[in-house]
PDB file of C-alpha atoms and ligand atoms in Angstrom:
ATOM      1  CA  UNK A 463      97.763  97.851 134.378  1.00 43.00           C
ATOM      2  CA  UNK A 464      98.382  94.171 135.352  1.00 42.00           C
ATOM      3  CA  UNK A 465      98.589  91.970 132.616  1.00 45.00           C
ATOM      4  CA  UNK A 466      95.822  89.345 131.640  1.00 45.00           C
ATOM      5  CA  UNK A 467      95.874  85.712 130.656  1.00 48.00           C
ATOM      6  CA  UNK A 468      94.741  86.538 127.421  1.00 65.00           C
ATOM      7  CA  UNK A 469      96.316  87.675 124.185  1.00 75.00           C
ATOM      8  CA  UNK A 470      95.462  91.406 124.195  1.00 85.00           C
ATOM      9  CA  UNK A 471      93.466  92.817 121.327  1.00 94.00           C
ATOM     10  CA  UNK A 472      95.671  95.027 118.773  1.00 98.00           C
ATOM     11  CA  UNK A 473      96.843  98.500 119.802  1.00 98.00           C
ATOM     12  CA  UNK A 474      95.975 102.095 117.155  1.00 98.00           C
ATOM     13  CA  UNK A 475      97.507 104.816 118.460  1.00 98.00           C
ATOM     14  CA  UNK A 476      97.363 108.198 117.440  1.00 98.00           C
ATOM     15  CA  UNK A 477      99.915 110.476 118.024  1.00 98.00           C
ATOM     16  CA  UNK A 478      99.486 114.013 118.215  1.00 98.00           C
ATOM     17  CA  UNK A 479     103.041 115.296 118.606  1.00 98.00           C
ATOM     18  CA  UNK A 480     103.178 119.184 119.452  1.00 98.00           C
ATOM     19  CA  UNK A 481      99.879 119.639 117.531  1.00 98.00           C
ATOM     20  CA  UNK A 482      96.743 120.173 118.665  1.00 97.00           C
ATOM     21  CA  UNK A 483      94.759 123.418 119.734  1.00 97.00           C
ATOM     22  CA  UNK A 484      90.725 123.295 121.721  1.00 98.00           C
ATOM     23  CA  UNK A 485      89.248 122.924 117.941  1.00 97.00           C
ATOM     24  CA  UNK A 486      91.084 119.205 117.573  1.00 97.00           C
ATOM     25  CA  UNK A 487      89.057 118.215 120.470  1.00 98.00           C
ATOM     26  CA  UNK A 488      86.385 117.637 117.542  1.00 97.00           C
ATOM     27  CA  UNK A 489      88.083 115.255 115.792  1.00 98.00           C
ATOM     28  CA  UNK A 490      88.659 112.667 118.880  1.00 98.00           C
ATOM     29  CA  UNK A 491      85.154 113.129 119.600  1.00 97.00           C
ATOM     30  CA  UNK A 492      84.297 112.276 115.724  1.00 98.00           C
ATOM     31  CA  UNK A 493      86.409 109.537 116.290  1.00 98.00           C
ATOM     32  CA  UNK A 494      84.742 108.661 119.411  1.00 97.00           C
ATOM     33  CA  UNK A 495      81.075 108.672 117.385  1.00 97.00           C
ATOM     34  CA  UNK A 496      82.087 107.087 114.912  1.00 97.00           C
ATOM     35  CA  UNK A 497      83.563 103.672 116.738  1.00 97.00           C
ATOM     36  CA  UNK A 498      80.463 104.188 119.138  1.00 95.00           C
ATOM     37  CA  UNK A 499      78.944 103.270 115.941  1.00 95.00           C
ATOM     38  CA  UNK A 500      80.904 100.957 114.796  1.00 94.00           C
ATOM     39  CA  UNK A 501      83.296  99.377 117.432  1.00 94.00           C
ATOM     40  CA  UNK A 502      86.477  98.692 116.409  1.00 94.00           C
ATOM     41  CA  UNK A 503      88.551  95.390 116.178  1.00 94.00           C
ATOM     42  CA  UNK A 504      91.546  96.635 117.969  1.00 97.00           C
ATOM     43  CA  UNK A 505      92.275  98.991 121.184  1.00 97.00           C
ATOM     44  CA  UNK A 506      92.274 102.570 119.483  1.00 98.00           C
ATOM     45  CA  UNK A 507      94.173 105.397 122.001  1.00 98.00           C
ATOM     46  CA  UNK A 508      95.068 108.956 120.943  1.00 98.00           C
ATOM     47  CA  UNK A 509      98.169 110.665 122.784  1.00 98.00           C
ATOM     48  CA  UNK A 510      97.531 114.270 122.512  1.00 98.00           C
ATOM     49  CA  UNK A 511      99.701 117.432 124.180  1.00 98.00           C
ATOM     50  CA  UNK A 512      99.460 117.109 127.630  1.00 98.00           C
ATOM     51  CA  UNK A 513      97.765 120.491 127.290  1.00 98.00           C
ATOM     52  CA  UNK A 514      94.652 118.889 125.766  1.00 98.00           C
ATOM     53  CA  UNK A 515      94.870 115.216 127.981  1.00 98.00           C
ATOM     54  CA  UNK A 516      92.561 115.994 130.102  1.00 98.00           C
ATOM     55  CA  UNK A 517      89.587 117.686 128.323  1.00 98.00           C
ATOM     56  CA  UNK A 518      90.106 114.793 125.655  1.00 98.00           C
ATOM     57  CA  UNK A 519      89.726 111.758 128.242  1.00 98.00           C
ATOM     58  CA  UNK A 520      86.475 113.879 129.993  1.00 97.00           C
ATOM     59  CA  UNK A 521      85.253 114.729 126.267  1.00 97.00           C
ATOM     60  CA  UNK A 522      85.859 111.035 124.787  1.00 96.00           C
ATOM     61  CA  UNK A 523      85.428 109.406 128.659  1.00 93.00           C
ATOM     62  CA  UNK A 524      83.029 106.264 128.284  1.00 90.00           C
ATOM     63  CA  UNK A 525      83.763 105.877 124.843  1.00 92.00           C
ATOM     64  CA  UNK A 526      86.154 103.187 122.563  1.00 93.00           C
ATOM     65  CA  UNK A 527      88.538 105.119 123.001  1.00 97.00           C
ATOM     66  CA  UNK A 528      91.285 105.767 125.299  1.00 98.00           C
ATOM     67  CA  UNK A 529      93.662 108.190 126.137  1.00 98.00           C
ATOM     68  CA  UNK A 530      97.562 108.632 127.083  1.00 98.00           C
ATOM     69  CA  UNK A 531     100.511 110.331 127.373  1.00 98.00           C
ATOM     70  CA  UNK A 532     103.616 111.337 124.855  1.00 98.00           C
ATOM     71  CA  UNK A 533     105.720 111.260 127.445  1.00 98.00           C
ATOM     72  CA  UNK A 534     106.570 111.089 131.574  1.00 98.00           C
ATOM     73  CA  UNK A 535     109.367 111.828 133.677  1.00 98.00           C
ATOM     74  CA  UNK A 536     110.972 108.892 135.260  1.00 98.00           C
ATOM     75  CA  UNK A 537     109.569 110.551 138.872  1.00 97.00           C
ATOM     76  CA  UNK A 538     106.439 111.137 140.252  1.00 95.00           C
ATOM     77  CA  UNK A 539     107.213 114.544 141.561  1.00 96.00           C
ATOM     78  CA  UNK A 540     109.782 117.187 142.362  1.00 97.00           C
ATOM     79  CA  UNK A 541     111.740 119.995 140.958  1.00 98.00           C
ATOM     80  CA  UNK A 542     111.988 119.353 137.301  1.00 98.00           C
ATOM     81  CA  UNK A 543     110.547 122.013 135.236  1.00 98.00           C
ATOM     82  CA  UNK A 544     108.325 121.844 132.282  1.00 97.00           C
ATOM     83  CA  UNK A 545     108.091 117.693 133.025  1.00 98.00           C
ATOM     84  CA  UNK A 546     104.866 115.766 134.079  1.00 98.00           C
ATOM     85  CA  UNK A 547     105.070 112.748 135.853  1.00 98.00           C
ATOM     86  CA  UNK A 548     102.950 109.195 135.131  1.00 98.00           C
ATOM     87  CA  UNK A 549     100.968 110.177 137.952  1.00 98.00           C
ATOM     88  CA  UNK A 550     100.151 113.087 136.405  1.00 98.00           C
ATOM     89  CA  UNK A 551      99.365 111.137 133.419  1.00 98.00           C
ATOM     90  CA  UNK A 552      97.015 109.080 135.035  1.00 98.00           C
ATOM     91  CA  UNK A 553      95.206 111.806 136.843  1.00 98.00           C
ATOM     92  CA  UNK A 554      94.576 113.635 133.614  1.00 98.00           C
ATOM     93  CA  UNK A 555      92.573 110.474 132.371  1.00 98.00           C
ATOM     94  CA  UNK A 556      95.178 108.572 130.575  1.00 98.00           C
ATOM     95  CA  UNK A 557      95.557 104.923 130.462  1.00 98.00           C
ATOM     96  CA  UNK A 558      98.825 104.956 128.518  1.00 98.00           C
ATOM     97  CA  UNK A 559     102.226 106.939 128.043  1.00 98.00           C
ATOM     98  CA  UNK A 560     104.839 106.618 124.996  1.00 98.00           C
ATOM     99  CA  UNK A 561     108.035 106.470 126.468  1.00 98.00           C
ATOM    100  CA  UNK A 562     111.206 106.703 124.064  1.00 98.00           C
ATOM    101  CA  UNK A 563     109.713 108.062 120.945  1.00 98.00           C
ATOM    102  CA  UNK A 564     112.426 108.874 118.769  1.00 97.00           C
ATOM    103  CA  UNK A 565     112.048 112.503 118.254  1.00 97.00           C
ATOM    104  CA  UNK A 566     112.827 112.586 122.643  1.00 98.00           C
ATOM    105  CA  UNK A 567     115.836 110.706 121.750  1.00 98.00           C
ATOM    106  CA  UNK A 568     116.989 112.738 119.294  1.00 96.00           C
ATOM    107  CA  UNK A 569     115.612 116.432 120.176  1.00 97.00           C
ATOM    108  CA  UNK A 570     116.251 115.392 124.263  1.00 97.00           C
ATOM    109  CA  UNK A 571     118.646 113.366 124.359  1.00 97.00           C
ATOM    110  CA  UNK A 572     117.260 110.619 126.187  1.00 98.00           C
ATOM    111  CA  UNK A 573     119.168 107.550 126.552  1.00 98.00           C
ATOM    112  CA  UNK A 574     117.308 103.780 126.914  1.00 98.00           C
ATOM    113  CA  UNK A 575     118.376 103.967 130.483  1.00 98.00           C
ATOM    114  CA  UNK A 576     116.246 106.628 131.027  1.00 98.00           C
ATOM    115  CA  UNK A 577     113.715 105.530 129.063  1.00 98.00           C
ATOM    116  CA  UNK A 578     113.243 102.592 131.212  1.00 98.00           C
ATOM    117  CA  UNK A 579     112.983 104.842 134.042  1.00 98.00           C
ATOM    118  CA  UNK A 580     110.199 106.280 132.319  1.00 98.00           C
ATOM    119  CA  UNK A 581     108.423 102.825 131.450  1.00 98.00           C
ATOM    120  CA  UNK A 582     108.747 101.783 135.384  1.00 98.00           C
ATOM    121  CA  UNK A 583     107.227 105.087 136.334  1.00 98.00           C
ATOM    122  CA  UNK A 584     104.766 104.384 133.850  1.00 98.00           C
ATOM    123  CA  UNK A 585     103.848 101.115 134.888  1.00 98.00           C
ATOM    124  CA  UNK A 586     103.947 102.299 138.906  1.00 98.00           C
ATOM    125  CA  UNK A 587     101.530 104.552 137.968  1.00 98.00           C
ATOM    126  CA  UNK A 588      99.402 101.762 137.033  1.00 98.00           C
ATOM    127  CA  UNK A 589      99.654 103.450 133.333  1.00 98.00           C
ATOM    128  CA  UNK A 590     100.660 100.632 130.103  1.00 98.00           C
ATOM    129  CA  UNK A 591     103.966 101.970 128.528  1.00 98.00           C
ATOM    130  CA  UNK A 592     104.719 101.722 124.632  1.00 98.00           C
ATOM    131  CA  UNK A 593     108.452 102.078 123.986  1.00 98.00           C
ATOM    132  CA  UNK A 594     109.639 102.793 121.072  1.00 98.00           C
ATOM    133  CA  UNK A 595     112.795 101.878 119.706  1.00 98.00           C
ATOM    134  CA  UNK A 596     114.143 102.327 116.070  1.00 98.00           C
ATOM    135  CA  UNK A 597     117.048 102.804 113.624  1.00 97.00           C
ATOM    136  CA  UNK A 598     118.274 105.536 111.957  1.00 96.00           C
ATOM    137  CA  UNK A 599     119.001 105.066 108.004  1.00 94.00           C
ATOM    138  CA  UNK A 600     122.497 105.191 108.111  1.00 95.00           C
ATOM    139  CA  UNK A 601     122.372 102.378 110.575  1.00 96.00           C
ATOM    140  CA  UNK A 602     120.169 100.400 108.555  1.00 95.00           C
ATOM    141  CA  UNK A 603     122.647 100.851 105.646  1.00 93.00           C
ATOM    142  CA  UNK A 604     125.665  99.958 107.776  1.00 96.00           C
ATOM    143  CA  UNK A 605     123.578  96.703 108.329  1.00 96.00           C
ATOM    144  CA  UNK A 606     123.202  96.933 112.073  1.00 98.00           C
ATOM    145  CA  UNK A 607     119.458  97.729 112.025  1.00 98.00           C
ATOM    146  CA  UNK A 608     118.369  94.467 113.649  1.00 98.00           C
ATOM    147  CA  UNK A 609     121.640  94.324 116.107  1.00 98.00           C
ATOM    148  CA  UNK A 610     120.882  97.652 116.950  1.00 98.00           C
ATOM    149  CA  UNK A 611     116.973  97.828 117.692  1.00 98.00           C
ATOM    150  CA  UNK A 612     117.485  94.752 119.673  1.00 98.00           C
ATOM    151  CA  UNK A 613     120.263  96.214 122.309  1.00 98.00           C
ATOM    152  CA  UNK A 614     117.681  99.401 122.450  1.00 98.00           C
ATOM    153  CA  UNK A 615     115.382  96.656 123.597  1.00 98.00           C
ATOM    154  CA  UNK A 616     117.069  95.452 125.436  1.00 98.00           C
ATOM    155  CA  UNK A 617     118.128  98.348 127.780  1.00 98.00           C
ATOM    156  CA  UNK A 618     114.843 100.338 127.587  1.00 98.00           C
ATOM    157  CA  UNK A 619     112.377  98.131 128.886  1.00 98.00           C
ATOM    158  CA  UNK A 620     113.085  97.265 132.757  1.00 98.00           C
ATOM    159  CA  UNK A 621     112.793  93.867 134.318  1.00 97.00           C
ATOM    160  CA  UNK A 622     109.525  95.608 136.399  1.00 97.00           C
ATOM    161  CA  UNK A 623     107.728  95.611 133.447  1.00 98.00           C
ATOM    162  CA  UNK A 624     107.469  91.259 134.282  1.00 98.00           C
ATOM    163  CA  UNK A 625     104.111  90.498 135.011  1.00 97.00           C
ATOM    164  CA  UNK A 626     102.336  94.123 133.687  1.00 97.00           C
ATOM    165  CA  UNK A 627     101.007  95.513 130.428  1.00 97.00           C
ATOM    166  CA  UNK A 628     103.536  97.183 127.609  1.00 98.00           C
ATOM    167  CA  UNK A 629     103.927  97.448 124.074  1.00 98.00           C
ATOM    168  CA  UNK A 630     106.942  97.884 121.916  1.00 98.00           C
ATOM    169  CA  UNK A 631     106.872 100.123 119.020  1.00 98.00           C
ATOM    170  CA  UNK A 632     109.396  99.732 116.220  1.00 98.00           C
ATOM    171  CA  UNK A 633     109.604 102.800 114.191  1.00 97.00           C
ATOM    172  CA  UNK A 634     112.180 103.489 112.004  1.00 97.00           C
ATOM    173  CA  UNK A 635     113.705 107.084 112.345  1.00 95.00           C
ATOM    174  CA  UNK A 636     113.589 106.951 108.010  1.00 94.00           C
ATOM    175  CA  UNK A 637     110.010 106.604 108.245  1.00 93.00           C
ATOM    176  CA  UNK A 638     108.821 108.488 110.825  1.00 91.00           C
ATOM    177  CA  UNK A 639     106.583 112.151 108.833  1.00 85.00           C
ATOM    178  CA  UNK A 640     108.542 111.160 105.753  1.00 87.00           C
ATOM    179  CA  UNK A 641     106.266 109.446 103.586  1.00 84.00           C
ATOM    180  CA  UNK A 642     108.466 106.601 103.235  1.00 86.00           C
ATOM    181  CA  UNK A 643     107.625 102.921 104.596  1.00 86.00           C
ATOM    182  CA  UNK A 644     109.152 100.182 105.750  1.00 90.00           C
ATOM    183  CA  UNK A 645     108.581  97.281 103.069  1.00 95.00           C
ATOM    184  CA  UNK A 646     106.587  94.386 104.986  1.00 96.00           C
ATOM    185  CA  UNK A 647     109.985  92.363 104.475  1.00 96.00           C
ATOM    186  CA  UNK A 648     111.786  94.798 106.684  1.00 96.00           C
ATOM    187  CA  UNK A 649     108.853  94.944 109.236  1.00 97.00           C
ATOM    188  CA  UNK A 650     108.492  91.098 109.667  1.00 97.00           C
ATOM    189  CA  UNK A 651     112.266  90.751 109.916  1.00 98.00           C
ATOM    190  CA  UNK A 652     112.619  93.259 112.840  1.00 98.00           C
ATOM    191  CA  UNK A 653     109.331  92.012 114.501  1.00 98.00           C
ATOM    192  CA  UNK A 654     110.434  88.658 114.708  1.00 98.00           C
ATOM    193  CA  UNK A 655     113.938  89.946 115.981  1.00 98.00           C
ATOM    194  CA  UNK A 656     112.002  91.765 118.891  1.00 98.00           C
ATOM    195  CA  UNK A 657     109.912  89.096 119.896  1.00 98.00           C
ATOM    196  CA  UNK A 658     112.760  86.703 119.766  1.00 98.00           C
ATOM    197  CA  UNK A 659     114.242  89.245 122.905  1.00 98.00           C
ATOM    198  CA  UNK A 660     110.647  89.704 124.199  1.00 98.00           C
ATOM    199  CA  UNK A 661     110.340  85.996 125.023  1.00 98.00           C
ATOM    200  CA  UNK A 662     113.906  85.541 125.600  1.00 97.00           C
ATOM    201  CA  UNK A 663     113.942  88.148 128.362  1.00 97.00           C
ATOM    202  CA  UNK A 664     109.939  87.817 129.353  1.00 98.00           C
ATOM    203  CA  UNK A 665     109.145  84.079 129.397  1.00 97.00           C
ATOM    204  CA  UNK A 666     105.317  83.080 128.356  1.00 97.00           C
ATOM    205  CA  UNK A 667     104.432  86.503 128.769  1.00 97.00           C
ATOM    206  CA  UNK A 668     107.320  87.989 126.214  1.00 98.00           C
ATOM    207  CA  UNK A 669     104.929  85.577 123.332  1.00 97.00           C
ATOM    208  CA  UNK A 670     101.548  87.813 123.684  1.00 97.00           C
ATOM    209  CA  UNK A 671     103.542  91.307 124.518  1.00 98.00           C
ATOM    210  CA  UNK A 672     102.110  93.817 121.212  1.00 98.00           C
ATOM    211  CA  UNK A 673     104.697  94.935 119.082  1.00 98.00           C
ATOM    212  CA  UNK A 674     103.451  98.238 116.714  1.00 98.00           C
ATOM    213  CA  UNK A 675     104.837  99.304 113.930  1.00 97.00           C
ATOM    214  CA  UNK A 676     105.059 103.136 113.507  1.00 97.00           C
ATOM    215  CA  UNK A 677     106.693 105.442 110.305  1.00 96.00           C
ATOM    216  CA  UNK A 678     103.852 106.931 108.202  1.00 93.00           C
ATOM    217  CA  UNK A 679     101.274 104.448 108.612  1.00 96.00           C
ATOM    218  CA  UNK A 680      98.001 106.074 106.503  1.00 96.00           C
ATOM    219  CA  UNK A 681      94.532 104.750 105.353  1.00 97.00           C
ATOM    220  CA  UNK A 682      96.238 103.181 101.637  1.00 96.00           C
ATOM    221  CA  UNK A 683      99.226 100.986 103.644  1.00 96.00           C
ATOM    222  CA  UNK A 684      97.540 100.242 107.307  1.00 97.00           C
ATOM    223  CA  UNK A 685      95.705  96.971 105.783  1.00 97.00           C
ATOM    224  CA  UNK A 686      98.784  95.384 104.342  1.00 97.00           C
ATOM    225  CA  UNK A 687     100.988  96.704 107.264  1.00 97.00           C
ATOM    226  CA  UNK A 688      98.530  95.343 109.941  1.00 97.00           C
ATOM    227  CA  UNK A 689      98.141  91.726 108.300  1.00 97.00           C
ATOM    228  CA  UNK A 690     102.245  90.975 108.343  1.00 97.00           C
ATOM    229  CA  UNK A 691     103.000  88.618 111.081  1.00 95.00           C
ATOM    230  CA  UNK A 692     103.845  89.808 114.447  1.00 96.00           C
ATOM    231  CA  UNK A 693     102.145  93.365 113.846  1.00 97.00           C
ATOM    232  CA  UNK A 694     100.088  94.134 117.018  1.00 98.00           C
ATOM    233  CA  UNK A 695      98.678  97.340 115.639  1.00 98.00           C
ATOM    234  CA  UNK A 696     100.286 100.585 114.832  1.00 98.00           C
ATOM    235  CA  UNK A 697     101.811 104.183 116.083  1.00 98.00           C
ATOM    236  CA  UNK A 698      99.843 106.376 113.890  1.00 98.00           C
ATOM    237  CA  UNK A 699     101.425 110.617 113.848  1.00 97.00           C
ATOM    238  CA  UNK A 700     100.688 112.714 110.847  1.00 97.00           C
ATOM    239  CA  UNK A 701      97.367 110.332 110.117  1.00 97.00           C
ATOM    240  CA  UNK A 702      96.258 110.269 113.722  1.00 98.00           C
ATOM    241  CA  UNK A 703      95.310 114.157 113.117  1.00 98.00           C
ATOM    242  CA  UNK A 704      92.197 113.956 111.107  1.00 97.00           C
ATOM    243  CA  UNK A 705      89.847 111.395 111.966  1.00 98.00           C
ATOM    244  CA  UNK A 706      88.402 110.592 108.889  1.00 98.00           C
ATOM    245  CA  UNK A 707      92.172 109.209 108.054  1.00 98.00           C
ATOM    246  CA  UNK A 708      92.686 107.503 111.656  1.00 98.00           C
ATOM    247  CA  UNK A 709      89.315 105.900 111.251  1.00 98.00           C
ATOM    248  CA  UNK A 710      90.377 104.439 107.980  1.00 98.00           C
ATOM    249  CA  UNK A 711      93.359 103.021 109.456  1.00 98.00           C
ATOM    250  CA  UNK A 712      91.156 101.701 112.738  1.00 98.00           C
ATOM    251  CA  UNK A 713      88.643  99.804 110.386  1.00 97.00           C
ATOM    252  CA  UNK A 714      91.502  98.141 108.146  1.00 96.00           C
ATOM    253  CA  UNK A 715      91.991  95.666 110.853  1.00 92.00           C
TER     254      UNK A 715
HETATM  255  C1  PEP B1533     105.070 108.719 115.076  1.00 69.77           C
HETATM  256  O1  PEP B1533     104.804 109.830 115.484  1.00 69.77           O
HETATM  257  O2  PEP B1533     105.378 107.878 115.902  1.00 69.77           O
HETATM  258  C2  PEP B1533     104.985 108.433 113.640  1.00 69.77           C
HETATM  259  C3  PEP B1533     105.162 107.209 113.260  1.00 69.77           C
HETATM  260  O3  PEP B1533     104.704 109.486 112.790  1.00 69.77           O
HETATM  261  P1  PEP B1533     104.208 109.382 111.251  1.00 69.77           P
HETATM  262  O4  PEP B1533     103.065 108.380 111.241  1.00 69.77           O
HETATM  263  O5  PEP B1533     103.769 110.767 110.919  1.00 69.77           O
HETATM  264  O6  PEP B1533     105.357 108.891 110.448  1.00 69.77           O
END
């Protein structure tokens, strides 16, 4: 997706992780009613199994509400077992992929380099990447947390990315299905720190580039979360599963 001129709109996105059977089709398509209804403020996308991607984007398709991706291979095509490609992404429906989440860091292995491969693919594809980047506790209490998510920055998001639509995600590994929160102090320090590289490495377009915050974002912290400065929206999991919950977070903006 090429970028526009304009500030995009904020960015919900619901996560499904490995959950999701035919019966959770019913709660995108409550949450498709219900912003029918009402529509939203923000951009709202849910990112289910790829098993479910495409009978989600044909059940939800002309709706507020689009679809994407948890993750692509940094190819469009070949020999690599159990992978699907950003093509294959964007043939299922989707509009976006998540590239980087954490738990493929830490239960793949990927490195940043790869997960720019992934974000180029993505963008190829003509699909808008959200990397995520984020520290792990102990890093945070070593006091590298900034230092750190900055150089993951840094080396995850590839100079193609100039000129087309992506999002950064900062979610702390501590707060990711924990419970636990970043405090809005901790939040609006990091933000600023990525937008500071955003701009430094993007120009004009680094100043308008989303930046979500993700680590258990739910209906009672989304309002307080989404007003700090430099919060483009969040990356819902555990809350994106029920829609009565997402919806609450959708409507605090
Ligand atoms: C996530 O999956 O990116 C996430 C932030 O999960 P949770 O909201 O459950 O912490």
């Amino acid at each position: 997706m090429t970028l526009s001129s304009t500030t995009p709109r904020p960015l919900i996105a619901g996560n499904w992780k490995m959950n999701g059977l035919s019966v959770a089709l019913d709660e995108a398509r409550a949450v498709a009613a219900a912003l029918e209804a009402k529509p939203p403020a923000a951009r709202v996308a849910i990112f289910p199994p790829a098993t479910l991607l495409h009978r989600l984007s044909q059940a939800v398709e002309g709706a507020h509400l689009l679809t994407g991706g948890q993750d692509c291979h940094g190819k469009s095509s070949g020999a690599h077992t159990g992978d699907v490609s950003a093509e294959m992404i964007a043939d299922a429906g989707g509009s976006l992929v998540i590239c980087g989440h954490s738990e493929r860091r830490t239960d793949h292995g990927e490195t940043s380099a790869q997960v720019a491969g992934k974000a180029e693919a993505a963008a190829a594809a003509g699909l808008e990447p959200i990397v995520c980047v984020g520290e792990t506790l102990e890093t945070r209490e070593a006091g590298q947390a900034v230092s750190f998510v900055v150089s993951q920055v840094r080396d995850s998001l590839p100079t193609s990315l100039a000129g087309k639509a992506f999002s950064v995600a900062y979610e702390p590994l501590w707060a990711i299905g924990t419970g636990r929160t970043a405090s809005v102090d901790n939040i609006v320090e990091m933000h600023a720190a990525i937008r500071a590289e955003l701009v430094s490495r993007f120009g004009e377009q680094g100043r308008t580039v989303l930046i979500l915050y993700g680590g258990s974002v739910k209906p009672e912290n989304a309002r307080e979360i989404l007003a700090a400065p430099e919060v483009g929206g969040a990356l819902v999991g555990g809350a994106s599963l029920k829609a009565k919950d997402f919806l609450a977070i959708i409507q605090a903006l």
